Structures are given as C-alpha cells and as structure tokens.
C-alpha cells in the first residue's frame, strides 16, 4: 500500500550441458520519465537456493542497472540449479491521472539465452476489487506491442500471467496491471522533490 514492490524471483538455470560458475541478474533501475531522469530504489537483496540456503553473490552497479553476480568463482555447477532472488523496489508504481498501474518486465530483454517457461504472479494490496483490475501483457523485443498471455485471477486476488512457450534470447515479457486510485499512498511532495534532486 506504500507503492513498493516485494519481488521474489525463482530462476532455474540448467547447466547440465555446459558448466558455469553461476548467473548474472541485471535489474535496470535508471529510466527517463516525462523527460527527466528517474531512478528506482532497490534494497534488501538476498539470494538463496530452493532450500533457503544462501548462494554466494555480489552486488554491483553500472550503466543504470544493478548487477547481482551469483555463484562461486571457485566452483562450477553442472546441473539444474535454483536461484531465489528477493528484493524490494521503491518508486516502481505509476501514479497515473485516472488509475494506479504496475508496468513491469517480468523477463527483461537482456537475457542472452532462451527461457523455456516464465510465470509472473502479482499480489495486489488488500482492498482492490477483482472486477476493477485491468490487465495486459506483451512478449517481444524491447518496445514490442505483440500481445502476451491473458491474466487469470485466483480467489485470493493473485493475478497470474504465464508464457507456456519458449522465450527467445533478447526478448522481454512485460505485464501491466491497472486498478483504481485510492489504495496506494504515494510519498509526499518533499520526498519526491528530494528523489528528483538525487536523480
């Protein structure tokens, strides 16, 4: 309800044909909005395996993105490996005139490998009526308007999008969810002005 996102990514990387030390997870945080620089705030990063044990990782920032380097330089992996990456994002929601909107790359356009399957589930804040939610999605190169999967809503209010076919390298899977204003309390003018100056 404060407009932040608690993100949990579950990535299964199959190294059975070519061993690797791990993966890079690049998360863009610098954008331009209304002609000005606009930076997301990323915090509280953690990386574990499927059992909750910590994976070694290092966080770096460069070129408008946060890079999470996951894996040990002293050990190669040659099997399917699960990476659970959790973090909080602030300033990701769009405060539009008529509604609030989440516009999010569940899979960004910078993966150089095919992705066999991708699912994104969004849990909205309490109080959002299911019949007031509007959704769409896109699958394609950056900027593509090619329609993606339709969303399905569960009784507990979760909104799920699933691409059940292979996503080619350099292809994004973007989800959009709009809902009526009034649920999210956005930061005040002083906080937004401070962020603008820092950006």
XYZ file of C-alpha atoms in Angstrom:
199
model
C 0.000 0.000 0.000
C 3.041 2.334 0.126
C 3.722 1.708 -3.564
C 6.760 -0.508 -3.053
C 7.174 -3.975 -4.562
C 8.424 -7.020 -2.688
C 9.854 -9.110 -5.511
C 10.765 -12.803 -5.328
C 12.287 -14.362 -8.462
C 12.708 -18.113 -8.748
C 15.133 -18.877 -11.578
C 16.026 -22.443 -12.529
C 19.196 -22.442 -14.616
C 20.136 -25.707 -16.352
C 23.918 -26.106 -16.577
C 23.822 -29.822 -17.429
C 25.199 -29.285 -20.940
C 27.720 -26.556 -20.138
C 29.070 -25.964 -16.619
C 29.095 -22.396 -15.253
C 30.016 -20.652 -12.032
C 26.513 -19.183 -11.776
C 24.470 -16.394 -13.328
C 24.291 -12.631 -13.600
C 20.964 -10.996 -12.793
C 20.821 -7.457 -14.216
C 17.994 -5.228 -12.957
C 17.536 -1.842 -14.669
C 16.963 0.985 -12.193
C 17.550 4.141 -14.270
C 14.883 5.385 -16.661
C 13.621 8.617 -18.179
C 10.119 9.683 -17.295
C 8.481 12.897 -18.540
C 11.860 13.979 -19.927
C 13.725 13.684 -16.619
C 15.973 11.074 -15.034
C 14.049 8.651 -12.832
C 15.705 6.059 -10.606
C 14.091 3.097 -8.887
C 15.316 2.305 -5.372
C 16.452 -1.310 -4.900
C 17.137 -2.624 -1.407
C 17.200 -5.708 0.812
C 18.668 -8.104 -1.766
C 19.068 -11.767 -0.799
C 19.894 -14.883 -2.854
C 19.186 -18.443 -1.712
C 18.672 -21.908 -3.153
C 15.374 -23.833 -3.148
C 16.004 -24.961 0.458
C 16.696 -21.441 1.715
C 20.491 -21.801 1.914
C 22.410 -18.699 0.870
C 24.105 -18.622 -2.530
C 27.312 -16.573 -2.695
C 26.634 -13.322 -4.504
C 27.964 -9.821 -5.036
C 26.066 -6.640 -5.935
C 27.481 -4.131 -8.406
C 26.029 -1.022 -10.032
C 26.873 0.255 -13.508
C 25.217 1.659 -16.624
C 21.892 2.354 -14.948
C 21.385 -1.112 -13.559
C 22.084 -3.240 -10.511
C 24.003 -6.416 -11.336
C 23.798 -9.366 -8.962
C 26.665 -11.787 -9.649
C 25.617 -15.136 -8.218
C 27.912 -18.130 -7.755
C 31.374 -19.008 -6.538
C 34.467 -18.238 -8.647
C 35.988 -21.428 -7.217
C 33.207 -23.824 -8.168
C 31.414 -24.697 -11.376
C 27.860 -26.051 -11.499
C 26.872 -28.765 -13.985
C 23.246 -29.416 -13.094
C 19.897 -27.636 -12.873
C 20.239 -25.059 -10.092
C 17.603 -22.916 -8.421
C 18.265 -19.284 -7.516
C 15.711 -17.464 -5.355
C 16.382 -13.728 -5.549
C 14.412 -11.421 -3.257
C 14.490 -7.635 -3.094
C 12.315 -4.571 -2.528
C 11.744 -1.906 -5.182
C 10.545 1.597 -4.384
C 9.088 4.054 -6.936
C 8.035 1.307 -9.361
C 4.306 2.047 -9.388
C 2.948 4.532 -11.918
C 0.773 7.222 -10.356
C -1.346 7.981 -13.415
C -4.150 10.507 -13.516
C -7.005 8.016 -13.840
C -5.578 4.919 -12.136
C -2.573 3.297 -10.496
C -0.510 0.980 -12.672
C 2.197 -1.631 -12.414
C 4.193 -1.863 -15.658
C 6.903 -4.434 -15.091
C 9.336 -6.534 -17.107
C 8.909 -9.968 -15.541
C 11.608 -11.039 -18.007
C 13.799 -8.238 -19.274
C 15.140 -8.008 -22.841
C 18.783 -8.608 -21.892
C 18.858 -12.398 -21.407
C 21.217 -13.936 -24.000
C 19.721 -17.422 -23.545
C 16.279 -18.893 -24.301
C 13.834 -19.221 -21.411
C 11.674 -22.327 -21.565
C 8.820 -21.014 -19.422
C 8.012 -17.868 -17.459
C 5.295 -17.171 -14.898
C 4.586 -13.920 -13.069
C 2.147 -13.683 -10.148
C 1.229 -10.328 -8.586
C -0.415 -9.963 -5.175
C -2.096 -6.554 -5.035
C -2.674 -4.631 -1.798
C -5.792 -5.543 0.200
C -8.917 -3.721 -0.851
C -8.524 -3.880 -4.631
C -11.721 -5.342 -6.088
C -11.104 -8.084 -8.645
C -13.608 -6.707 -11.132
C -11.831 -3.327 -11.096
C -8.489 -4.745 -12.281
C -7.406 -4.235 -15.898
C -4.544 -6.283 -17.318
C -2.488 -6.816 -20.451
C 0.926 -8.231 -21.306
C 3.488 -8.198 -24.105
C 6.128 -10.647 -25.344
C 8.748 -9.494 -27.817
C 11.870 -7.349 -28.284
C 12.174 -4.156 -26.237
C 9.301 -1.829 -27.171
C 7.219 -4.595 -28.750
C 3.415 -4.352 -28.659
C 2.897 -8.045 -29.508
C 0.206 -9.370 -27.158
C 1.301 -11.796 -24.467
C -0.744 -14.176 -22.320
C -4.049 -13.219 -20.729
C -4.070 -12.943 -16.958
C -6.004 -15.204 -14.649
C -7.152 -14.123 -11.194
C -7.412 -16.523 -8.272
C -9.965 -16.226 -5.419
C -7.300 -14.761 -3.110
C -6.795 -11.870 -5.542
C -3.498 -13.003 -7.087
C -3.085 -12.088 -10.755
C -1.020 -14.582 -12.787
C 0.464 -14.385 -16.280
C 2.138 -17.439 -17.808
C 4.107 -17.791 -21.045
C 3.968 -21.512 -21.798
C 6.288 -21.399 -24.794
C 9.985 -20.696 -25.229
C 11.017 -17.066 -24.943
C 13.821 -16.338 -27.389
C 17.030 -14.535 -26.348
C 16.802 -10.733 -26.112
C 13.010 -10.958 -25.680
C 11.007 -9.271 -22.915
C 7.889 -10.488 -21.112
C 6.089 -7.416 -19.771
C 2.989 -7.370 -17.560
C 0.634 -4.443 -16.966
C -1.949 -4.215 -14.162
C -4.143 -1.173 -13.616
C -6.521 -0.605 -10.719
C -8.480 2.329 -9.237
C -6.724 5.041 -7.294
C -7.057 5.211 -3.531
C -5.281 2.036 -2.434
C -1.702 3.297 -2.619
C -0.371 6.164 -0.514
C 2.373 7.794 -2.537
C 5.231 9.782 -0.899
C 4.605 13.458 -0.240
C 5.907 16.359 -2.294
C 9.007 16.859 -0.122
C 10.122 13.238 -0.520
C 9.509 13.287 -4.261
C 11.427 16.557 -4.614
C 14.365 15.026 -2.740
C 14.384 11.995 -5.011
C 14.205 14.274 -8.060
C 17.276 16.196 -6.915
C 19.217 12.993 -6.231
C 18.244 11.609 -9.662
